[in-house]
PDB file of C-alpha atoms in Angstrom:
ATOM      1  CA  UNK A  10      97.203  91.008 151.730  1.00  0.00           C
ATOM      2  CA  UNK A  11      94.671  89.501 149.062  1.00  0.00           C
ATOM      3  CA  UNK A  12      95.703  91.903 146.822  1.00  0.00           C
ATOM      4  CA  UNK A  13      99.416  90.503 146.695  1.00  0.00           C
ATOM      5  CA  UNK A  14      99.128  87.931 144.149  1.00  0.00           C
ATOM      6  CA  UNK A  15      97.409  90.105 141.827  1.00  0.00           C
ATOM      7  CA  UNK A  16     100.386  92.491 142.042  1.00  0.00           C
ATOM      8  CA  UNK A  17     102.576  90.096 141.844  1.00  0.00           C
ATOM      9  CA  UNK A  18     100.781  88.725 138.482  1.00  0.00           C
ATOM     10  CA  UNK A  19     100.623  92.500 137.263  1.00  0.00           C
ATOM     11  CA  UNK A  20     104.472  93.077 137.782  1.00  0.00           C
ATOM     12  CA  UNK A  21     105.404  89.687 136.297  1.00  0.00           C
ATOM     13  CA  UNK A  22     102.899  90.754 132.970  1.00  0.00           C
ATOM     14  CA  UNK A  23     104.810  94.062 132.699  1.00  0.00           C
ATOM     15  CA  UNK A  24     108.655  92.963 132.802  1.00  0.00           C
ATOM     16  CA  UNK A  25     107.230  90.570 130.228  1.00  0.00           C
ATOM     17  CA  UNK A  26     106.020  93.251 128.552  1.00  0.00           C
ATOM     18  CA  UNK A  27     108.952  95.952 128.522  1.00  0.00           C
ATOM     19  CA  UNK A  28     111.510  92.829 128.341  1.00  0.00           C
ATOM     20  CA  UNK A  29     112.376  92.881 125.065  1.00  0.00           C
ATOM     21  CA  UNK A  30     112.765  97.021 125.229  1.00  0.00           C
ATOM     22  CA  UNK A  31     115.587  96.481 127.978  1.00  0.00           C
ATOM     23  CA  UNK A  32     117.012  94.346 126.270  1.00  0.00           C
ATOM     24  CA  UNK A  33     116.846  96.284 123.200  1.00  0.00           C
ATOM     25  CA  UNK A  34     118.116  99.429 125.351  1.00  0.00           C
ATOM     26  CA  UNK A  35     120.309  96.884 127.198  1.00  0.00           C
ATOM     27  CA  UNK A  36     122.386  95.936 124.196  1.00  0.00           C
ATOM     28  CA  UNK A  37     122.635  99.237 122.152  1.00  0.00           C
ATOM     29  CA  UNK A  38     125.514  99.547 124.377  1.00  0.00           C
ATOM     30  CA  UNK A  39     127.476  97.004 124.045  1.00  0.00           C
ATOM     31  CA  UNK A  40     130.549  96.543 121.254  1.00  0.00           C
ATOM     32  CA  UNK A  41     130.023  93.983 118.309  1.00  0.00           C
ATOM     33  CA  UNK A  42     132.369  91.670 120.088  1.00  0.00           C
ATOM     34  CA  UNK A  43     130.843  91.745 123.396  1.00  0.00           C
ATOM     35  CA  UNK A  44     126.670  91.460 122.338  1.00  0.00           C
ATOM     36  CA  UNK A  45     128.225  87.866 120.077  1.00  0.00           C
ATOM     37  CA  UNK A  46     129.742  86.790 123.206  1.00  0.00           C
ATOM     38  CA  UNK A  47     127.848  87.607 126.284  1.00  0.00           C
ATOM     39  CA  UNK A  48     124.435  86.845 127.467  1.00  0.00           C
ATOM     40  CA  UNK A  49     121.341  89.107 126.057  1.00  0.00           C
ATOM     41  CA  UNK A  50     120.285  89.971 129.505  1.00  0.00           C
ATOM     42  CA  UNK A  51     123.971  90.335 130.749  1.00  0.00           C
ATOM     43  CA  UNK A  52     124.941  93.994 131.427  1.00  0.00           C
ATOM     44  CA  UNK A  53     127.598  95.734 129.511  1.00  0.00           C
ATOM     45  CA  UNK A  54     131.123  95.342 130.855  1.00  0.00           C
ATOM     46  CA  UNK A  55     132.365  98.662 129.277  1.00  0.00           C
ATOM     47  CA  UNK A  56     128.962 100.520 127.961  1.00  0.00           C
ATOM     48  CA  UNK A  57     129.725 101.809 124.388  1.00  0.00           C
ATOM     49  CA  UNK A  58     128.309 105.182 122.898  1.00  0.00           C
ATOM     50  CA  UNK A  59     129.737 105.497 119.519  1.00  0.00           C
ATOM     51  CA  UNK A  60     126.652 102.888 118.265  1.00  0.00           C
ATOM     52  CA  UNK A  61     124.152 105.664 118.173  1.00  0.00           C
ATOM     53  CA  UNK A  62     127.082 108.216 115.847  1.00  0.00           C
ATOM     54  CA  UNK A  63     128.088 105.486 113.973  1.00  0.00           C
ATOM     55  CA  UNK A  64     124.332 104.453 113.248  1.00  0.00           C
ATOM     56  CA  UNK A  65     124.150 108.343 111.726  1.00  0.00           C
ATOM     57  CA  UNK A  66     127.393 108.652 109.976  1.00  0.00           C
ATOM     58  CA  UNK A  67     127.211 105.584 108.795  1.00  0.00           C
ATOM     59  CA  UNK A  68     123.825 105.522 106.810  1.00  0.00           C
ATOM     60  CA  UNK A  69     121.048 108.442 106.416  1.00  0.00           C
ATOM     61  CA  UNK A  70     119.152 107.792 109.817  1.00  0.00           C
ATOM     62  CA  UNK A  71     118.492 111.601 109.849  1.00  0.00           C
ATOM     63  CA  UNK A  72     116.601 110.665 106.664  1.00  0.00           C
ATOM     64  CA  UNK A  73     115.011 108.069 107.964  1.00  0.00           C
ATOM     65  CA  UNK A  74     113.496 109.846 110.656  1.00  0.00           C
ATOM     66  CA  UNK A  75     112.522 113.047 108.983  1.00  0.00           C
ATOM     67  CA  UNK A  76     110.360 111.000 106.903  1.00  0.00           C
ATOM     68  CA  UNK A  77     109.284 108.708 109.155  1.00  0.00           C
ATOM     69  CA  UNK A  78     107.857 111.958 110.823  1.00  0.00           C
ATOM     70  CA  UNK A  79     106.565 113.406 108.074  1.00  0.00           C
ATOM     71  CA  UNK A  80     104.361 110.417 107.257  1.00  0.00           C
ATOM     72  CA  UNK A  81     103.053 109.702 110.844  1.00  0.00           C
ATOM     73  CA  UNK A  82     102.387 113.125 111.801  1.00  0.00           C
ATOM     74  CA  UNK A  83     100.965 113.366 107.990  1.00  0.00           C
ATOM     75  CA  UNK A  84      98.366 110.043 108.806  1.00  0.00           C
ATOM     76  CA  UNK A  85      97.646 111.309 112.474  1.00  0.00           C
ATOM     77  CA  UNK A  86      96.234 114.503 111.642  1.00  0.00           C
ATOM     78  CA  UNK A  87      94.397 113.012 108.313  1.00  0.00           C
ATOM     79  CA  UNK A  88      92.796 110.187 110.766  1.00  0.00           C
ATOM     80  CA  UNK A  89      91.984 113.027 113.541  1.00  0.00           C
ATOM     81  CA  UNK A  90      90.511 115.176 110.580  1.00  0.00           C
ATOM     82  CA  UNK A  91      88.508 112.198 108.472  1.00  0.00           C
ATOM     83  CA  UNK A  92      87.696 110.184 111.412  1.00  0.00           C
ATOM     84  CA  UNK A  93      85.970 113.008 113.670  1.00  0.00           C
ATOM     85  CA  UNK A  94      83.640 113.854 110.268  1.00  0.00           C
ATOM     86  CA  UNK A  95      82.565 110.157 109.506  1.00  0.00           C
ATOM     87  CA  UNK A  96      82.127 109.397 113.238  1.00  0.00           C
ATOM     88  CA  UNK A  97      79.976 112.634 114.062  1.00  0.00           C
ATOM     89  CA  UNK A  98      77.780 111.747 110.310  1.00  0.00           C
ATOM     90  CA  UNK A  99      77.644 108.246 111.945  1.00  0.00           C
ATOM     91  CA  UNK A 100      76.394 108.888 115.191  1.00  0.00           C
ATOM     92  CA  UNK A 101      74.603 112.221 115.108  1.00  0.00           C
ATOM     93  CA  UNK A 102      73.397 112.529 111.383  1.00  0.00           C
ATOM     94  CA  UNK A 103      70.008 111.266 110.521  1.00  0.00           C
ATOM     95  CA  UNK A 104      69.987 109.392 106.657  1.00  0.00           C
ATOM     96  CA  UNK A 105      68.721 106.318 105.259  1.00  0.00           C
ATOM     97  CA  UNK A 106      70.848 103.349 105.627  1.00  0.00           C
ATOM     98  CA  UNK A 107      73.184 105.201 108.551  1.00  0.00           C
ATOM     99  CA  UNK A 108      73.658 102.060 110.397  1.00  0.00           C
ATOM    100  CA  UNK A 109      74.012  99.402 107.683  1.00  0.00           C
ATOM    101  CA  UNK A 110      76.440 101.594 106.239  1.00  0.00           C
ATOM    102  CA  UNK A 111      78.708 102.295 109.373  1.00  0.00           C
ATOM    103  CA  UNK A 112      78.262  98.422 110.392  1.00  0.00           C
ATOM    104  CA  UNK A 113      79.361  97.419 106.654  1.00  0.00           C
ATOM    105  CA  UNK A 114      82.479 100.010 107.068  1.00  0.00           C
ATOM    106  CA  UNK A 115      83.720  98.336 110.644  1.00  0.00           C
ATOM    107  CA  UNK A 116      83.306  94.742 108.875  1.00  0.00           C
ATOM    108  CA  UNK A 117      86.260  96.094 107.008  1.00  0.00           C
ATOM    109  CA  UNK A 118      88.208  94.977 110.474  1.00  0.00           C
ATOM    110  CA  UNK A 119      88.245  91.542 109.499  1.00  0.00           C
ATOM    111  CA  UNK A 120      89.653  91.824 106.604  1.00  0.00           C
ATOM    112  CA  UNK A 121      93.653  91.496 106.790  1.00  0.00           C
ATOM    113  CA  UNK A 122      95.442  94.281 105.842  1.00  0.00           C
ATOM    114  CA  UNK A 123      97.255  91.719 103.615  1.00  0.00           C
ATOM    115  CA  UNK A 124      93.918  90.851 101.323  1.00  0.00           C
ATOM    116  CA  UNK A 125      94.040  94.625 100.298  1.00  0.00           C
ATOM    117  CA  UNK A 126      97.420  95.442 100.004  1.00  0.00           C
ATOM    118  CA  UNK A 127      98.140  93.984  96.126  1.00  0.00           C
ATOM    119  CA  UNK A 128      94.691  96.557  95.128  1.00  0.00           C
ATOM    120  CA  UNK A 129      95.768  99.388  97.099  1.00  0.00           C
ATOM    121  CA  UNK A 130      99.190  99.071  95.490  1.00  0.00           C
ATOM    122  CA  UNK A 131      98.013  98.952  91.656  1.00  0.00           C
ATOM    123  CA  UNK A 132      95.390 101.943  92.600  1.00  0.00           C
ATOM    124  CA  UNK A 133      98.848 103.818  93.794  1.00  0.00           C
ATOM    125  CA  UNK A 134     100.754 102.408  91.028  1.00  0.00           C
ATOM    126  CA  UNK A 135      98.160 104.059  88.608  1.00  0.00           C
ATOM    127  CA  UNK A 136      98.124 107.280  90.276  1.00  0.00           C
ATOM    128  CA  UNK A 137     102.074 107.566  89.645  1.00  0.00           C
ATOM    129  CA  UNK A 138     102.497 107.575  93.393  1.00  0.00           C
ATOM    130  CA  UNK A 139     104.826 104.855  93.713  1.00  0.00           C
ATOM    131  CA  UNK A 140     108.532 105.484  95.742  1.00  0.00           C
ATOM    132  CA  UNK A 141     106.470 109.346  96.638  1.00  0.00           C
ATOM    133  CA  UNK A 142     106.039 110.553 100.207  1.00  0.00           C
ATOM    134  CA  UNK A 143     101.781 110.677  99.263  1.00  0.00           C
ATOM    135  CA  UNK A 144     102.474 107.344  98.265  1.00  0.00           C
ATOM    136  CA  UNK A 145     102.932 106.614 101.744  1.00  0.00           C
ATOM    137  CA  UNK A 146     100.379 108.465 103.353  1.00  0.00           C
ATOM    138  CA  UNK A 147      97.092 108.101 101.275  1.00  0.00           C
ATOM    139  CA  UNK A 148      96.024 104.692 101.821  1.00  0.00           C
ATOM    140  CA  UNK A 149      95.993 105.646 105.588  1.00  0.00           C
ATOM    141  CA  UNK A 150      95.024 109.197 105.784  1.00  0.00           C
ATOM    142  CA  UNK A 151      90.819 108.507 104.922  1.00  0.00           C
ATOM    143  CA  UNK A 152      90.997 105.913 107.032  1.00  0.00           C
ATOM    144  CA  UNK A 153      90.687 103.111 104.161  1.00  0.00           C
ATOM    145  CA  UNK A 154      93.460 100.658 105.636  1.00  0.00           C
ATOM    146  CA  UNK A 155      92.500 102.138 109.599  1.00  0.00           C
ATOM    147  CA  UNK A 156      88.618 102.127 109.690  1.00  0.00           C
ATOM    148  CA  UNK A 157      89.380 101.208 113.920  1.00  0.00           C
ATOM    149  CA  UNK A 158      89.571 105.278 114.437  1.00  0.00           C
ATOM    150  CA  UNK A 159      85.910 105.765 113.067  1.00  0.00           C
ATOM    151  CA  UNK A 160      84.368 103.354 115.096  1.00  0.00           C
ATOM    152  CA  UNK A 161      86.422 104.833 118.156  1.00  0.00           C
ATOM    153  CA  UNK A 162      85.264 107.953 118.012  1.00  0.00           C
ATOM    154  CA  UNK A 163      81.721 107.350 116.772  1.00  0.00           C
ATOM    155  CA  UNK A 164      81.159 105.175 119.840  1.00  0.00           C
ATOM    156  CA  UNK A 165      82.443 108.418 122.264  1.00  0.00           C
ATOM    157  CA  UNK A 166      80.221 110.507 119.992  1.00  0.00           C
ATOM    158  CA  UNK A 167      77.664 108.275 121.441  1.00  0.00           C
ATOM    159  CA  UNK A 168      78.143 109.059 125.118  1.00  0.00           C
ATOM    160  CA  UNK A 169      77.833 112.652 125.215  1.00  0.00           C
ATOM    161  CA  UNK A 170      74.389 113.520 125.827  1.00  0.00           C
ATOM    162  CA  UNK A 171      72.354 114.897 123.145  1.00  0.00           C
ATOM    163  CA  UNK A 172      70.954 117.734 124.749  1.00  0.00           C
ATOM    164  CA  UNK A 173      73.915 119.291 125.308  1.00  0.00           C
ATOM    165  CA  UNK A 174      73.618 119.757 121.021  1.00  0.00           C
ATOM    166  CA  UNK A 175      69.709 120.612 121.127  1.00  0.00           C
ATOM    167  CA  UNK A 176      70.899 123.387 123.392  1.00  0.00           C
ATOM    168  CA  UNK A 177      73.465 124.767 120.829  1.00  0.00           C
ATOM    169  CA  UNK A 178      70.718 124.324 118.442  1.00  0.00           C
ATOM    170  CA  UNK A 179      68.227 125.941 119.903  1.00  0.00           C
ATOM    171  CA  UNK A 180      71.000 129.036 120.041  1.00  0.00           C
ATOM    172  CA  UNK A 181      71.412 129.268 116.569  1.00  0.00           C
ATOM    173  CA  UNK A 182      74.892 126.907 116.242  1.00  0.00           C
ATOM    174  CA  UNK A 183      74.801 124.810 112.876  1.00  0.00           C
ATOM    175  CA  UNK A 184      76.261 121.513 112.126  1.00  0.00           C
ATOM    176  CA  UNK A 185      79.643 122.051 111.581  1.00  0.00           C
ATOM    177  CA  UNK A 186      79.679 124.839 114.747  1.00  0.00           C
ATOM    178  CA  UNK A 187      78.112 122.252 117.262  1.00  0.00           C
ATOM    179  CA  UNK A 188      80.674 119.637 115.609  1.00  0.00           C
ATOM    180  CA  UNK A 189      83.965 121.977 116.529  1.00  0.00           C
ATOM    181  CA  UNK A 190      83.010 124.063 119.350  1.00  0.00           C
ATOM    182  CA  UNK A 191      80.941 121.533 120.872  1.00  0.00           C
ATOM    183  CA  UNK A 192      81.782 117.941 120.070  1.00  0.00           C
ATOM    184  CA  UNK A 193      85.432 118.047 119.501  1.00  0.00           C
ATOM    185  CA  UNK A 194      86.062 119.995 122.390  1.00  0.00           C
ATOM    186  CA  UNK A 195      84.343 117.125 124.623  1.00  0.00           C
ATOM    187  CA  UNK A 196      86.008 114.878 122.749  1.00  0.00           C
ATOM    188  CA  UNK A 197      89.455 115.263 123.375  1.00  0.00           C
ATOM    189  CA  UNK A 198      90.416 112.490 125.528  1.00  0.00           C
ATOM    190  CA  UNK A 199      89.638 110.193 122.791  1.00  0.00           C
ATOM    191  CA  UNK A 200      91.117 112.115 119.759  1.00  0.00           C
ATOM    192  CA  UNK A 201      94.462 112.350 122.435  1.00  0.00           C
ATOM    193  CA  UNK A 202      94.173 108.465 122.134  1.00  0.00           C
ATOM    194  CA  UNK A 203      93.490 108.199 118.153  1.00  0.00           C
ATOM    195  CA  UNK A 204      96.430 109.775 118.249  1.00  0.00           C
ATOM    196  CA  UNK A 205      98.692 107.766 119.783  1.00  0.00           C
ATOM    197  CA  UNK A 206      97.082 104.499 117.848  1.00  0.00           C
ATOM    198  CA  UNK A 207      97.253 106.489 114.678  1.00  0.00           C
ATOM    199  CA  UNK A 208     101.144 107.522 115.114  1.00  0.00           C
ATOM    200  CA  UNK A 209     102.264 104.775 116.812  1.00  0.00           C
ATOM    201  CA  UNK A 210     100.979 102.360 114.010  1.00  0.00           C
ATOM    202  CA  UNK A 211     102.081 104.370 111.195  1.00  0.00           C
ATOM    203  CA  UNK A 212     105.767 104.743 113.290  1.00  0.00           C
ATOM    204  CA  UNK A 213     106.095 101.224 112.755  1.00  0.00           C
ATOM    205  CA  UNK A 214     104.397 100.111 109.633  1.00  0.00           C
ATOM    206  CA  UNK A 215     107.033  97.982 107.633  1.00  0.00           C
ATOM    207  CA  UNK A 216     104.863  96.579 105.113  1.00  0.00           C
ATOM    208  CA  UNK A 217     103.488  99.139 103.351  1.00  0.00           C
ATOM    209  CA  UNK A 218     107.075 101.362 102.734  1.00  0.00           C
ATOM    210  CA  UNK A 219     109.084  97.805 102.293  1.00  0.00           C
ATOM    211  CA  UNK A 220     105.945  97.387  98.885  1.00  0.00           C
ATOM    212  CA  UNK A 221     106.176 101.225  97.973  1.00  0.00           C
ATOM    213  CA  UNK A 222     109.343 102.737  98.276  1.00  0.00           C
ATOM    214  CA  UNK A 223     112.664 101.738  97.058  1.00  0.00           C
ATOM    215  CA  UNK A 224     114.857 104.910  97.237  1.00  0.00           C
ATOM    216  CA  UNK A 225     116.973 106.522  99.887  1.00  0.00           C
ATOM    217  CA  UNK A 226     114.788 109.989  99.972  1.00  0.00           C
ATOM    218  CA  UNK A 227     111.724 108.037 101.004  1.00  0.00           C
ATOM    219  CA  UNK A 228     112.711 105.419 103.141  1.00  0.00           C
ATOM    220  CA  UNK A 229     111.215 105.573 106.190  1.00  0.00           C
ATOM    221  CA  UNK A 230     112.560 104.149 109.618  1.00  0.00           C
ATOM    222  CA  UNK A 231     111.639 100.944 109.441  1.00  0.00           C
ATOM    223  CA  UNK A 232     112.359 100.228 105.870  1.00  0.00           C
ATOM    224  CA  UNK A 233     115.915 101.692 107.097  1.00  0.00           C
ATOM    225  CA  UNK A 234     115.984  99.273 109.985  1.00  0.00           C
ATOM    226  CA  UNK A 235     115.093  96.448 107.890  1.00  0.00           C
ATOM    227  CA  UNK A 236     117.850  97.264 105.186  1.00  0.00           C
ATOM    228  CA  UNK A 237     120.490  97.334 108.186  1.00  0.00           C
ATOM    229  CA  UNK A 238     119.718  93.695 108.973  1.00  0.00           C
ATOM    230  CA  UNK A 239     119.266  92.544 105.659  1.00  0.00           C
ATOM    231  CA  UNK A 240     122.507  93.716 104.293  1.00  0.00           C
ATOM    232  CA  UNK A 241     124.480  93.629 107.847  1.00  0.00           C
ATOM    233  CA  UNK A 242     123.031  90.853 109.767  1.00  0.00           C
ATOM    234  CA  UNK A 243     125.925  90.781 111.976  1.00  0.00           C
ATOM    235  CA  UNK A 244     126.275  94.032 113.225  1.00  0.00           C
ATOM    236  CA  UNK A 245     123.573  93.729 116.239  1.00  0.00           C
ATOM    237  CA  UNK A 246     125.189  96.459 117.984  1.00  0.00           C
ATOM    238  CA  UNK A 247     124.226  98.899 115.509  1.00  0.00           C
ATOM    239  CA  UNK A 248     120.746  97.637 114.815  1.00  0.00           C
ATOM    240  CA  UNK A 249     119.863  97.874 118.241  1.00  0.00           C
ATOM    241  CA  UNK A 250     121.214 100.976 118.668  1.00  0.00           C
ATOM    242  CA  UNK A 251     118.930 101.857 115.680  1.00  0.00           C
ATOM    243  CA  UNK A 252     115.909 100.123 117.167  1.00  0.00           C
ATOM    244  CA  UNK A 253     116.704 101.843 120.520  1.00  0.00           C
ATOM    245  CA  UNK A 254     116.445 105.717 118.792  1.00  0.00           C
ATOM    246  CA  UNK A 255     113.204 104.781 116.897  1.00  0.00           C
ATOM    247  CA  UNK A 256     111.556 103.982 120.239  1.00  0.00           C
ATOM    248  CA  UNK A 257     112.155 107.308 121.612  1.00  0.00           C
ATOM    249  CA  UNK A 258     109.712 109.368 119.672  1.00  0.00           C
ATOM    250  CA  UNK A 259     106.830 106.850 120.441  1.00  0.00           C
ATOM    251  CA  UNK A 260     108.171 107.121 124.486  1.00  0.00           C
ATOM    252  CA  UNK A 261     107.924 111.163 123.584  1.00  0.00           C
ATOM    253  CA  UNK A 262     103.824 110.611 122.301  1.00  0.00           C
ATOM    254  CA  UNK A 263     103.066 108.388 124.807  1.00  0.00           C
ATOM    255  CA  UNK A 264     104.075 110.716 127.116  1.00  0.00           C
ATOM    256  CA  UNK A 265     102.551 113.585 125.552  1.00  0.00           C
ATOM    257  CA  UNK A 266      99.108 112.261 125.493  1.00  0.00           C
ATOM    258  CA  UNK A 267      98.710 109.389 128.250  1.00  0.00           C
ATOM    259  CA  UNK A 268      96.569 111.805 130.186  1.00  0.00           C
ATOM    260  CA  UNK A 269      93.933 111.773 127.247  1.00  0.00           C
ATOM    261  CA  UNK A 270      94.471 107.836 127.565  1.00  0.00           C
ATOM    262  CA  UNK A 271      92.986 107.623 130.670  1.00  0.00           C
ATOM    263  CA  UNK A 272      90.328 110.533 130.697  1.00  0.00           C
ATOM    264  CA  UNK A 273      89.063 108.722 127.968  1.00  0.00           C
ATOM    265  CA  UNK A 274      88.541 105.329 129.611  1.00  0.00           C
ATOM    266  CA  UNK A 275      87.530 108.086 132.476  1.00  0.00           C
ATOM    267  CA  UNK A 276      84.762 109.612 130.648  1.00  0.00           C
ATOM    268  CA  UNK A 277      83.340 106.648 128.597  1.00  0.00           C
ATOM    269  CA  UNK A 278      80.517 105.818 130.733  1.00  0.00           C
ATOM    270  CA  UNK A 279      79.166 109.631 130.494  1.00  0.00           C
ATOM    271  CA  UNK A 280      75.679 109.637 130.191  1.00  0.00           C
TER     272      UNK A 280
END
């Protein structure tokens, strides 16, 4: 019985929380008449299902979303890749100024993403990378606009016991052995969740595409999204339905890797 009000204040924090997704869901269903008409939150009289074809025949959403794959799935592997190396230098490899270094590299943090955005574009400008598909990914791949995975895994580094890698040592296993067969193995709970931070951020990163890319073969979702309501602000019905299919593949990840989500938060007090 003392536990109701904190379920009660857990439930009420969640519909808050997944509101604006059934509403979302709620209204990619109803006609362009009917969602100018009725109430947000008010069902659909007569649920419609030509939104989500007329979204595709309409404009390129298969475009869209091929790239919008291709970039995310591009950036998640990059930050599983470049993150596990810097984090295992940073909290296994012994060199002179290890921790000023890795302390100067998380102040990055602060920084808003804004304050480096104008450099990072004349850098890709220069490179000829502008409106390109590597255009998109770069800046995020190595981790120079996402330091947050380093830090992440460096600090899981940091729990697993070190004798566990004296042992491999001691059998002849070298750096880069005890770092693949040995540390990543143990480590993926919290690659599972870089993951989903990595994808789900780069999913729906308008900024960056809205500065970089100004053709159809590059746009990604959200640039696609964004064009839809900038060109057709009145047609709601098919924006949400658009909003509505771009959620899916992050349900689909979430999914995929919650498990890793919570052995991580599981395992994070190893010792």
């Amino acid at each position: 019985m003392k536990k109701i009000p904190l379920y009660l204040v857990l439930v009420l924090g969640a519909l808050i929380s997944v509101g604006p997704y059934l509403m979302t869901l709620n209204g990619a269903f109803k006609s362009k008449q009917e969602i100018l008409t009725s109430e947000p939150w008010a069902l659909p009289v007569n649920p419609v299902f030509s939104n989500f074809s007329e979204v595709w025949s309409r404009y390129d959403f298969a475009t869209f979303v091929v790239n919008s794959v291709i970039v995310a799935v591009a950036v998640t592997i990059g930050q599983l890749v470049f993150s596990t190396l810097a984090a295992y230098a940073f909290a296994r490899l012994d060199f002179p100024g290890r921790d000023q270094l890795f302390w100067a590299y998380i102040a990055t943090l602060m920084v808003p993403q804004i304050v480096t955005l104008v450099p990072t574009f004349i850098i890709v400008r220069e490179l000829g990378l502008v409106d390109t598909h590597i255009g998109l990914i770069l800046p995020f791949v190595f981790g120079f606009l996402m330091p947050y995975g380093v830090f992440l895994v460096r600090q899981y580094f940091k729990t697993i016991p070190e004798s566990i890698e004296h042992a491999a040592r001691i059998d002849g296993a070298g750096t880069f052995t005890i770092l693949w067969r040995v540390m990543v193995p143990m480590a993926k709970p919290i690659l599972g969740t870089l993951a989903i931070i990595s994808f789900v951020n780069t999913w729906n990163n308008l900024l960056w595409p809205l500065i970089i890319t100004h053709s159809e073969s590059t746009r990604v979702i959200t640039r696609g999204i964004a064009q839809m309501q900038s060109q057709f602000n009145q047609e709601y019905h098919l924006i949400l339905a658009a909003s509505t299919m771009a959620l899916l593949p992050l349900v689909a990840v979430f999914l995929a890797f919650q498990r890793h989500i919570v052995r991580s938060i599981a395992l994070s007090g190893m010792k």
